[in-house]
XYZ file of C-alpha atoms in Angstrom:
681
model
C 0.017 0.001 -0.015
C 2.826 2.389 0.912
C 4.587 1.583 -2.359
C 1.409 2.281 -4.355
C 0.997 5.689 -2.689
C 4.673 6.450 -3.356
C 4.265 5.560 -7.097
C 1.485 8.139 -7.338
C 3.517 10.954 -5.800
C 4.165 13.701 -8.341
C 7.674 14.048 -9.690
C 8.720 10.741 -8.106
C 9.493 9.112 -11.518
C 11.395 12.134 -12.830
C 13.555 12.429 -9.683
C 14.406 8.741 -9.742
C 15.329 8.835 -13.452
C 17.576 11.841 -12.921
C 19.341 10.215 -10.010
C 19.898 7.013 -11.888
C 21.186 8.607 -15.102
C 23.370 11.158 -13.255
C 25.581 8.277 -11.912
C 26.393 7.116 -15.429
C 26.319 10.417 -17.358
C 30.127 10.992 -17.278
C 30.720 7.333 -18.196
C 28.377 7.726 -21.207
C 30.819 10.170 -22.761
C 33.976 8.411 -21.708
C 32.874 5.101 -23.133
C 31.926 6.660 -26.452
C 35.274 8.498 -26.772
C 37.239 5.413 -25.818
C 35.578 3.490 -28.644
C 37.759 5.435 -31.119
C 36.976 5.239 -34.770
C 34.878 2.149 -34.168
C 32.007 4.367 -33.161
C 31.810 5.717 -36.705
C 30.275 2.485 -38.019
C 27.061 2.595 -35.918
C 26.930 6.333 -36.344
C 26.842 6.286 -40.221
C 24.534 3.210 -40.129
C 21.904 5.028 -37.998
C 22.452 8.339 -39.865
C 21.329 6.777 -43.188
C 18.565 4.849 -41.442
C 17.269 8.087 -39.867
C 17.864 10.663 -42.654
C 16.215 8.838 -45.548
C 12.729 8.480 -43.915
C 12.927 12.139 -42.794
C 13.588 13.276 -46.335
C 10.701 11.232 -47.625
C 8.316 12.633 -44.965
C 9.479 16.123 -45.854
C 8.402 15.563 -49.446
C 5.059 14.200 -48.308
C 4.526 17.237 -46.073
C 5.501 19.622 -48.880
C 2.954 18.032 -51.286
C 0.094 17.829 -48.780
C 0.614 21.260 -47.096
C 1.276 23.068 -50.399
C 4.818 23.975 -49.430
C 3.986 25.300 -45.926
C 6.527 22.687 -44.616
C 9.224 20.857 -46.462
C 12.264 18.547 -46.175
C 14.314 21.457 -44.666
C 11.958 21.618 -41.684
C 11.843 17.810 -41.088
C 15.640 17.544 -41.296
C 16.160 20.582 -39.025
C 13.726 19.204 -36.429
C 15.407 15.789 -36.437
C 18.861 17.365 -36.075
C 17.808 19.810 -33.350
C 15.835 17.268 -31.225
C 18.577 14.633 -31.778
C 21.361 16.936 -30.445
C 19.267 18.009 -27.453
C 18.314 14.382 -26.572
C 21.853 13.003 -27.082
C 23.219 15.581 -24.619
C 20.344 15.972 -22.128
C 18.210 12.836 -22.752
C 17.782 10.072 -20.229
C 18.156 7.104 -22.622
C 20.789 8.081 -25.255
C 20.151 4.859 -27.239
C 16.781 6.330 -28.270
C 16.826 7.834 -31.827
C 14.556 10.810 -32.478
C 13.072 11.923 -35.755
C 9.981 13.288 -37.483
C 7.677 10.207 -37.797
C 4.725 9.326 -40.076
C 2.147 9.905 -37.300
C 3.420 13.439 -36.909
C 3.227 13.996 -40.668
C -0.308 12.670 -40.676
C -1.352 14.983 -37.841
C 0.214 18.006 -39.525
C -1.645 17.275 -42.710
C -4.944 17.044 -40.858
C -4.247 20.304 -39.104
C -3.387 22.014 -42.482
C -6.570 20.828 -44.116
C -8.520 22.173 -41.085
C -6.776 25.567 -41.031
C -6.924 26.017 -44.846
C -10.748 25.775 -44.732
C -11.074 28.461 -41.992
C -10.878 32.135 -43.175
C -9.717 33.176 -39.697
C -6.607 30.955 -40.047
C -5.843 30.007 -43.665
C -2.376 29.061 -44.858
C -1.000 32.294 -43.443
C -1.709 31.433 -39.787
C -1.393 27.658 -40.122
C 2.034 27.408 -38.497
C 1.080 29.958 -35.801
C -2.011 27.893 -34.883
C 0.014 24.670 -34.950
C 2.454 26.393 -32.586
C -0.452 26.747 -30.082
C -1.155 23.058 -30.604
C 2.414 22.304 -29.687
C 2.143 24.505 -26.560
C -0.822 22.496 -25.359
C 0.896 19.246 -26.290
C 4.021 20.238 -24.290
C 1.864 21.048 -21.256
C 0.072 17.724 -21.468
C 3.420 15.864 -21.741
C 4.707 17.809 -18.708
C 1.630 16.687 -16.754
C 2.082 13.105 -17.841
C 5.746 13.123 -16.754
C 4.968 14.852 -13.454
C 2.114 12.345 -12.649
C 4.307 9.250 -13.447
C 2.114 8.267 -16.464
C 4.921 6.112 -17.781
C 4.009 3.560 -15.170
C 1.151 2.431 -17.385
C 3.158 1.939 -20.551
C 3.016 -1.783 -20.148
C -0.773 -1.578 -20.619
C -0.001 -0.998 -24.338
C 0.491 -4.651 -25.250
C 1.599 -6.337 -28.474
C -1.885 -6.080 -30.006
C -1.713 -2.242 -29.871
C 1.906 -1.961 -31.050
C 1.394 -4.293 -34.002
C -1.899 -2.720 -35.067
C -0.213 0.640 -34.959
C 2.741 -0.695 -36.923
C 0.416 -2.202 -39.541
C -1.435 1.088 -39.872
C 1.795 2.915 -40.561
C 2.772 0.323 -43.139
C -0.480 0.655 -44.928
C -0.253 4.448 -44.892
C 3.258 4.063 -46.440
C 1.832 1.916 -49.193
C -1.027 4.345 -49.712
C 1.478 7.269 -49.998
C 3.589 5.268 -52.459
C 0.595 4.525 -54.678
C -0.632 8.164 -54.549
C 2.870 9.310 -55.451
C 3.183 6.966 -58.390
C -0.272 7.931 -59.743
C 0.665 11.551 -59.317
C 3.670 11.130 -61.588
C 1.162 10.820 -64.500
C -0.575 14.133 -63.658
C 0.349 17.780 -63.275
C 1.007 19.010 -59.750
C -1.508 21.515 -58.242
C 1.014 24.423 -58.491
C 2.043 23.402 -62.060
C 1.620 25.659 -65.157
C -0.161 23.768 -67.924
C 1.647 25.894 -70.565
C 5.081 24.392 -69.780
C 6.271 21.736 -72.109
C 6.949 19.182 -69.366
C 3.217 19.187 -68.536
C 2.081 18.244 -71.981
C 0.361 14.795 -72.139
C 3.188 12.915 -73.832
C 5.761 14.145 -71.355
C 3.505 13.519 -68.376
C 3.064 10.020 -69.668
C 6.819 9.605 -70.080
C 7.419 10.955 -66.589
C 4.980 8.454 -65.190
C 6.549 5.513 -66.984
C 9.982 6.574 -65.829
C 8.532 6.930 -62.382
C 7.297 3.322 -62.407
C 10.758 2.148 -63.448
C 12.504 4.125 -60.659
C 9.897 3.220 -57.991
C 9.919 -0.512 -58.591
C 13.659 -0.530 -59.385
C 14.482 0.970 -55.960
C 11.906 -1.263 -54.189
C 13.304 -4.484 -55.698
C 17.056 -3.676 -55.266
C 16.518 -2.295 -51.732
C 14.669 -5.480 -50.640
C 17.426 -7.602 -52.225
C 20.248 -5.676 -50.596
C 18.538 -5.917 -47.186
C 18.983 -9.679 -47.362
C 22.665 -9.533 -48.405
C 23.843 -11.288 -45.208
C 22.192 -14.493 -46.406
C 23.863 -14.338 -49.846
C 26.180 -17.201 -50.849
C 28.609 -14.913 -52.510
C 31.152 -12.388 -51.180
C 33.047 -12.102 -47.930
C 31.278 -11.492 -44.587
C 32.486 -7.908 -44.568
C 31.090 -7.327 -48.085
C 27.759 -8.859 -47.339
C 27.422 -6.903 -44.084
C 28.322 -3.675 -45.829
C 25.616 -4.225 -48.459
C 23.055 -5.242 -45.830
C 23.771 -2.195 -43.719
C 24.259 0.446 -46.396
C 22.600 -1.134 -49.438
C 19.316 0.874 -49.220
C 20.956 4.396 -49.193
C 23.347 3.117 -51.805
C 20.429 2.042 -54.034
C 18.918 5.506 -53.567
C 22.176 7.015 -54.878
C 22.383 4.491 -57.747
C 18.841 5.114 -58.979
C 19.280 8.871 -58.618
C 22.386 8.631 -60.784
C 20.493 6.495 -63.286
C 17.829 9.149 -63.589
C 20.459 11.363 -65.194
C 21.179 8.856 -67.933
C 17.817 9.562 -69.661
C 17.835 10.880 -73.254
C 18.825 14.547 -73.616
C 15.678 15.240 -75.672
C 13.536 14.989 -72.607
C 12.420 18.396 -71.321
C 13.784 19.809 -68.077
C 11.682 18.390 -65.160
C 11.338 14.849 -66.613
C 11.737 12.865 -64.509
C 10.224 14.991 -61.763
C 12.586 15.702 -58.857
C 12.309 16.650 -55.195
C 10.980 20.165 -54.766
C 12.056 21.994 -51.599
C 13.283 25.491 -50.833
C 16.929 25.777 -49.798
C 17.683 26.489 -46.126
C 18.715 30.039 -46.854
C 15.709 30.844 -49.048
C 13.081 33.247 -47.666
C 10.473 30.420 -47.650
C 12.603 28.498 -45.138
C 13.763 31.470 -43.059
C 10.277 32.728 -42.281
C 9.480 29.620 -40.226
C 11.979 30.578 -37.584
C 9.965 33.668 -36.624
C 6.490 32.062 -36.486
C 6.236 32.996 -32.820
C 5.500 36.598 -33.734
C 2.323 35.516 -35.537
C 0.942 33.497 -32.577
C -0.768 36.596 -31.198
C -2.844 36.930 -34.389
C -4.669 33.668 -33.631
C -8.047 34.322 -32.086
C -8.661 33.044 -28.497
C -11.356 30.614 -29.789
C -8.858 28.763 -32.009
C -6.213 28.885 -29.249
C -8.453 26.897 -26.926
C -9.662 24.690 -29.822
C -6.007 23.695 -30.332
C -6.311 21.701 -27.133
C -8.348 18.972 -28.914
C -5.623 17.983 -31.480
C -2.996 18.539 -28.739
C -4.674 15.900 -26.666
C -4.412 13.396 -29.585
C -0.794 14.265 -30.300
C 0.224 14.096 -26.668
C -1.224 10.663 -26.307
C 0.364 9.611 -29.630
C 3.762 10.860 -28.607
C 3.556 9.280 -25.185
C 2.776 5.927 -26.800
C 5.219 6.104 -29.688
C 8.092 7.561 -27.731
C 7.774 5.051 -24.818
C 7.392 2.014 -27.093
C 10.497 3.065 -29.075
C 12.363 3.490 -25.848
C 11.197 0.100 -24.608
C 12.418 -1.666 -27.751
C 15.729 0.166 -27.618
C 16.396 -1.317 -24.115
C 14.938 -4.775 -24.151
C 16.103 -6.997 -21.319
C 17.831 -9.325 -23.811
C 20.319 -6.556 -24.679
C 21.552 -6.809 -21.068
C 21.929 -3.054 -20.577
C 23.658 -1.886 -17.435
C 22.391 1.690 -17.165
C 18.873 2.466 -15.948
C 15.878 3.611 -18.030
C 14.443 7.079 -17.854
C 10.887 6.924 -19.219
C 9.450 9.747 -17.009
C 12.274 12.181 -17.582
C 12.371 11.494 -21.311
C 8.667 12.369 -21.611
C 9.366 15.620 -19.761
C 12.253 16.429 -22.158
C 10.021 15.431 -25.106
C 7.585 18.118 -23.920
C 10.317 20.796 -23.963
C 11.433 19.733 -27.484
C 7.863 19.802 -28.733
C 7.490 23.340 -27.401
C 10.754 24.484 -28.966
C 9.831 23.005 -32.384
C 6.379 24.482 -32.299
C 7.693 27.970 -31.563
C 10.227 27.656 -34.342
C 7.668 26.440 -36.878
C 9.127 22.881 -37.118
C 7.220 19.582 -36.888
C 8.327 17.968 -33.609
C 10.433 14.810 -33.386
C 9.891 11.841 -31.115
C 11.356 8.326 -30.612
C 11.203 6.346 -33.851
C 10.968 2.719 -34.883
C 12.862 0.717 -36.034
C 15.824 3.098 -35.808
C 16.003 3.059 -31.991
C 16.461 -0.756 -31.594
C 18.619 -0.767 -34.683
C 20.902 1.722 -32.917
C 21.162 -0.539 -29.860
C 21.816 -3.589 -32.072
C 24.606 -1.792 -33.938
C 26.299 -0.864 -30.659
C 25.964 -4.393 -29.473
C 27.984 -5.421 -32.548
C 30.567 -2.776 -31.719
C 30.819 -3.895 -28.032
C 31.063 -7.485 -29.176
C 34.003 -6.636 -31.439
C 35.791 -4.737 -28.651
C 35.373 -7.490 -26.098
C 36.215 -10.256 -28.556
C 39.427 -8.488 -29.645
C 40.712 -8.108 -26.108
C 39.682 -11.600 -24.994
C 41.349 -13.296 -28.013
C 44.521 -11.343 -27.373
C 44.529 -12.362 -23.694
C 43.831 -15.976 -24.552
C 46.573 -16.187 -27.135
C 49.080 -14.728 -24.703
C 48.034 -17.311 -22.044
C 48.339 -20.180 -24.526
C 51.763 -18.970 -25.654
C 52.863 -19.017 -21.990
C 51.701 -22.661 -21.713
C 48.992 -21.687 -19.119
C 46.522 -24.372 -17.961
C 42.991 -24.342 -19.275
C 41.648 -22.964 -16.007
C 44.197 -20.088 -16.184
C 43.224 -19.396 -19.827
C 39.587 -19.171 -18.871
C 40.235 -17.055 -15.749
C 42.251 -14.523 -17.734
C 39.485 -14.244 -20.348
C 36.897 -13.913 -17.534
C 38.883 -11.081 -15.996
C 38.930 -9.219 -19.265
C 35.190 -9.650 -19.763
C 34.410 -8.448 -16.257
C 36.711 -5.449 -16.610
C 35.074 -4.420 -19.904
C 31.589 -5.110 -18.497
C 31.991 -2.808 -15.489
C 29.384 -0.172 -14.943
C 29.116 2.736 -12.399
C 25.555 1.534 -11.686
C 25.501 -2.256 -11.853
C 28.043 -4.168 -9.824
C 29.475 -7.411 -11.230
C 27.450 -10.313 -9.785
C 27.271 -14.025 -10.141
C 25.043 -13.701 -13.215
C 28.031 -12.564 -15.316
C 29.969 -15.627 -14.229
C 27.070 -17.921 -15.089
C 26.821 -16.299 -18.597
C 30.448 -17.412 -19.221
C 29.795 -20.942 -17.927
C 29.510 -22.342 -21.505
C 32.770 -20.702 -22.386
C 34.462 -22.324 -19.295
C 33.096 -25.738 -20.241
C 34.370 -25.361 -23.798
C 37.929 -24.404 -22.694
C 38.052 -27.206 -20.152
C 36.555 -29.866 -22.384
C 38.821 -29.105 -25.294
C 41.886 -29.530 -23.062
C 40.630 -32.832 -21.560
C 39.820 -34.293 -24.994
C 42.770 -33.027 -27.071
C 45.483 -32.669 -24.448
C 46.774 -29.645 -26.193
C 45.601 -26.596 -28.075
C 46.738 -26.000 -31.567
C 45.383 -24.562 -34.810
C 43.785 -27.833 -35.916
C 42.156 -29.031 -32.710
C 41.187 -27.944 -29.157
C 39.905 -24.524 -28.171
C 40.994 -21.851 -30.648
C 39.864 -18.406 -29.367
C 40.043 -16.955 -32.862
C 37.537 -19.550 -34.212
C 35.432 -20.621 -31.231
C 35.002 -17.588 -28.985
C 32.141 -15.975 -30.897
C 29.681 -18.777 -29.967
C 30.116 -18.139 -26.244
C 30.103 -14.275 -25.947
C 27.061 -12.891 -24.081
C 25.252 -9.895 -25.622
C 26.525 -6.525 -24.371
C 25.904 -2.987 -25.608
C 28.303 -0.078 -25.906
C 26.143 2.336 -23.943
C 27.225 5.865 -24.687
C 26.030 9.230 -26.181
C 28.575 9.977 -28.838
C 27.041 7.975 -31.678
C 23.602 9.641 -31.193
C 25.221 13.077 -31.095
C 27.339 12.477 -34.160
C 24.451 11.088 -36.276
C 22.354 14.082 -35.266
C 25.131 16.459 -36.429
C 25.247 14.573 -39.724
C 21.487 15.101 -40.140
C 22.187 18.810 -39.515
C 24.747 18.648 -42.239
C 22.151 17.119 -44.547
C 20.197 20.372 -44.227
C 23.104 22.198 -45.864
C 23.247 19.457 -48.507
C 19.747 20.259 -49.794
C 21.021 21.279 -53.263
C 22.314 17.650 -53.687
C 19.192 16.149 -52.083
C 16.963 18.017 -54.487
C 18.488 16.043 -57.378
C 16.600 12.950 -56.167
C 13.624 11.908 -58.334
C 10.314 11.943 -56.387
C 9.595 8.448 -57.782
C 12.657 7.092 -55.859
C 11.029 8.357 -52.716
C 7.784 6.554 -53.568
C 9.843 3.374 -53.931
C 11.410 4.094 -50.569
C 7.933 4.475 -48.972
C 6.965 1.069 -50.431
C 10.223 -0.457 -49.165
C 9.658 0.849 -45.611
C 6.180 -0.649 -45.607
C 7.195 -4.093 -46.919
C 10.378 -4.308 -44.847
C 8.422 -3.680 -41.617
C 5.990 -6.595 -42.055
C 8.235 -9.659 -41.217
C 8.178 -10.000 -37.464
C 4.731 -8.428 -37.132
C 2.716 -11.310 -35.707
C -0.542 -9.705 -36.827
C 0.663 -9.859 -40.431
C 2.049 -13.402 -39.967
C -1.210 -14.702 -38.536
C -3.178 -12.915 -41.365
C -1.029 -14.906 -43.874
C -1.684 -18.124 -41.978
C -5.371 -17.695 -42.635
C -4.679 -18.287 -46.303
C -2.652 -21.440 -45.768
C -4.595 -24.600 -46.567
C -4.752 -27.264 -43.827
C -2.837 -29.727 -46.010
C 0.086 -27.265 -46.309
C 0.358 -26.093 -42.715
C 3.234 -28.466 -42.056
C 5.345 -26.119 -44.209
C 5.023 -23.484 -41.519
C 6.549 -25.875 -38.967
C 9.513 -26.642 -41.231
C 10.842 -23.134 -40.870
C 11.419 -20.998 -37.795
C 7.995 -19.885 -36.544
C 6.421 -17.919 -33.690
C 5.500 -19.994 -30.665
C 1.758 -19.404 -31.004
C 1.740 -21.624 -34.105
C 2.256 -24.659 -31.797
C 0.753 -23.463 -28.594
C -2.591 -21.959 -29.721
C -5.358 -23.954 -31.560
C -5.894 -22.821 -35.112
C -9.530 -21.810 -34.523
C -8.598 -19.541 -31.521
C -5.732 -17.992 -33.556
C -8.051 -17.415 -36.555
C -10.794 -15.836 -34.368
C -8.265 -13.519 -32.666
C -6.760 -12.544 -36.048
C -10.150 -11.837 -37.665
C -11.052 -9.673 -34.637
C -7.831 -7.716 -35.171
C -8.501 -7.351 -38.937
C -11.925 -5.865 -38.149
C -10.494 -3.478 -35.576
C -7.701 -2.525 -37.939
C -10.339 -1.702 -40.572
C -11.922 0.661 -38.041
C -8.554 2.360 -37.253
C -7.734 2.753 -40.938
C -11.272 3.996 -41.738
C -10.924 6.780 -39.176
C -7.905 8.211 -41.098
C -10.178 8.755 -44.092
C -12.612 11.014 -42.245
C -11.741 14.594 -43.423
C -11.744 16.550 -40.125
C -12.344 13.826 -37.548
C -9.349 11.924 -38.971
C -7.257 13.631 -36.353
C -8.878 11.341 -33.828
C -7.183 8.206 -35.318
C -5.095 7.630 -32.114
C -8.339 7.173 -30.015
C -8.969 3.510 -31.134
C -5.478 2.582 -29.936
C -6.066 4.136 -26.535
C -9.352 2.194 -26.302
C -7.421 -1.023 -26.832
C -6.181 -0.760 -23.213
C -9.696 -1.319 -21.883
C -10.602 -3.826 -24.619
C -7.528 -5.920 -23.815
C -8.048 -5.765 -20.086
C -11.771 -6.337 -19.755
C -13.205 -7.779 -23.045
C -10.621 -10.120 -24.663
C -10.137 -12.236 -21.481
C -13.838 -13.096 -21.707
C -13.621 -14.162 -25.382
C -10.333 -16.183 -25.309
C -8.520 -18.694 -23.091
C -6.092 -16.904 -20.815
C -3.111 -19.101 -21.858
C -3.898 -18.612 -25.541
C -4.282 -14.898 -25.049
C -0.881 -14.696 -23.380
C 0.622 -16.356 -26.429
C -1.198 -14.235 -29.007
C -0.520 -10.994 -27.113
C 2.896 -11.882 -25.636
C 5.314 -9.226 -24.563
C 8.242 -10.987 -26.272
C 8.636 -12.404 -29.766
C 9.109 -16.090 -28.986
C 10.376 -18.227 -31.850
C 10.729 -21.976 -32.311
C 13.288 -23.296 -34.832
C 11.825 -25.303 -37.677
C 11.751 -29.094 -37.904
C 12.636 -30.221 -41.457
C 10.645 -33.242 -42.660
C 13.366 -34.573 -44.989
C 16.730 -35.624 -43.389
C 18.492 -34.930 -46.691
C 17.836 -31.248 -46.202
C 20.568 -31.212 -43.556
C 23.059 -33.110 -45.651
C 25.007 -29.891 -46.474
C 25.248 -29.031 -42.801
C 26.678 -32.514 -42.110
C 29.803 -31.788 -44.141
C 32.876 -30.023 -42.913
C 32.521 -27.294 -45.513
C 31.758 -24.616 -42.972
C 34.052 -25.847 -40.184
C 36.097 -23.023 -38.709
C 34.326 -20.210 -40.541
C 33.357 -17.618 -37.943
C 29.938 -15.993 -38.325
C 29.748 -12.203 -38.778
C 28.847 -10.382 -35.567
C 26.080 -8.316 -37.216
C 24.695 -11.481 -38.936
C 24.358 -13.217 -35.589
C 22.348 -10.337 -34.100
C 20.427 -9.835 -37.368
C 19.039 -13.361 -37.116
C 17.977 -12.862 -33.545
C 15.881 -9.712 -34.165
C 12.662 -8.876 -36.053
C 12.391 -6.064 -38.507
C 10.922 -3.903 -35.649
C 14.270 -4.375 -33.880
C 12.719 -6.705 -31.306
C 14.902 -9.551 -30.033
C 13.420 -13.029 -30.538
C 13.311 -15.401 -27.656
C 14.068 -18.969 -28.904
C 12.496 -21.908 -27.103
C 12.447 -25.639 -27.698
C 9.809 -26.989 -30.009
C 6.683 -28.573 -28.586
C 6.536 -31.136 -31.376
C 7.222 -34.666 -30.147
C 9.015 -35.460 -33.431
C 12.290 -33.565 -33.087
C 14.468 -36.084 -34.864
C 16.205 -33.771 -37.331
C 15.907 -30.508 -35.495
C 19.230 -28.608 -35.101
C 19.219 -25.829 -32.551
C 21.124 -22.551 -32.992
C 23.633 -23.515 -30.233
C 24.331 -27.000 -31.528
C 27.317 -27.901 -33.653
C 26.706 -30.414 -36.454
C 29.385 -33.071 -36.751
C 29.432 -35.294 -39.742
C 32.923 -36.787 -39.891
C 31.661 -40.297 -40.548
C 28.855 -39.318 -42.824
C 26.195 -39.485 -40.085
C 24.375 -36.608 -38.474
C 25.035 -36.023 -34.844
C 24.793 -32.928 -32.696
C 26.601 -31.700 -29.580
C 25.349 -28.992 -27.359
C 27.820 -26.097 -27.272
């Protein structure tokens, strides 16, 4: 009872967050600086993952607000909020940016203001500034009253419905953009040659080529880590940077069109330059706020209520996925304080005429994952060096292990979390591997026994290089992109439509709502195919009828959520159905479904079961020695363990009784005599 009263005390959460993060603030900077040039890899990776969507959203805003906002404003907001959060934020792993829900809200607000003579396009940004003022006040109130305590009420069903809605809106925008390539823009002059029928038709056909070309090559490059060809470094480079590389390639190809085409075919990104008057006037929007009538100032509270709830949900979920327990983070979370800081950033952006930024998916967990790769490389390098020195000095197996353990503990130190027995237990498999190899082989050499260069990767626990430098650097790069607008404007708009389609399709794998919807179309005679591949645990733990009923209910509810976005003025209420899901999940769904089934279908974690191949010959390649001694790439290991949302999968043992040919991730296949046998690593 006393604890419950304490949790309701105002400012309790903010104070606790500040105390916790203050203890590790200095270490956040020291760790980042000590990483050296290695920090540049996750920095550039996240920069491209963050900047490209923001550029695309800027073009969408420019088209739908008739130039009131553009790519300059979306990039400026992302850079400004990113710098503030990287320095002052509670959780520096969280990546901020202008997101699709913000774009959608700003378009609704523009359509509302445009139809009101008292506002119009002239006072649109001034009125939106008042919306941001109200939004900031509501976020302050949420942070003060510890509203982040209820974030766990937003379960998987809400997150996946929201993710599916964003994916569908991306597809919708891509289709609208492609169709628009065949017609003249609203602000276009029909007397210009490029707007004649034959050139509009040519522009549209070129647009289809660039859109589908980017979509196809981006999806292919995303899967580069599973390619058969090329070195591990090459495949990882293509997988990490292939999408921005494809944007550059297709932009370059757009300049290889015949010289007889008129200027403006293919159509390119239209945006004012940062130093143009159209961009500069946004910074002084605060002086127009007094021109908004009191009635509209108070009316701004209604959309602010929607935006505040949306930001609270989106920001907190992104922060949750950036610090999942499987990442083994040492530093504490700061949900309450980050909501407070988000309120200040929303206020600043509103007063500057910029669309606010908040925590984004999947960039936030992608950032954590990339830092886990960096930390793994740093730990591995030092442990391998220590092990080799010990072996060279003819140390015993126990001494080799103890020396490696000391290195791991030293690099795993945190000013917050003290080293406990859990760390030692995490290295138990490594200890057994070192001891066993010594007992069986009697010696360690390059051909047999424990070789740290070849075998260490399989036993390293997941650790993250928790620091602020990478977030700050990528935000500064986004700021640099604002100055690079002359180069960005060379990009064909059709390439952006392809990128919208890519974002939509790439986000679907790992969304259990989408996977269950696809299962509805699988014939009963073909369902065994699902079990042959890695699959979510609900496939085996929940009866098909219950799964189908739950999925159909989700589809109907999703139709309602999507339908709300089409309502001209009331579309701004589209977050309301997601807030209602809290009550529906807590009070209605338990009465319709078995509790154990509901826990599986709405689980907090993505639990995956490895597939069980039906044909033993399918594993014949694994039974050979062709892959012996070839170390897996660090990024590839983590890539296989995460969904496209950046969520870590929790692998469990299959419930099927027939497990004869199943090979688990931590088992090593040995086929020296032609037979298939496995040993647990």
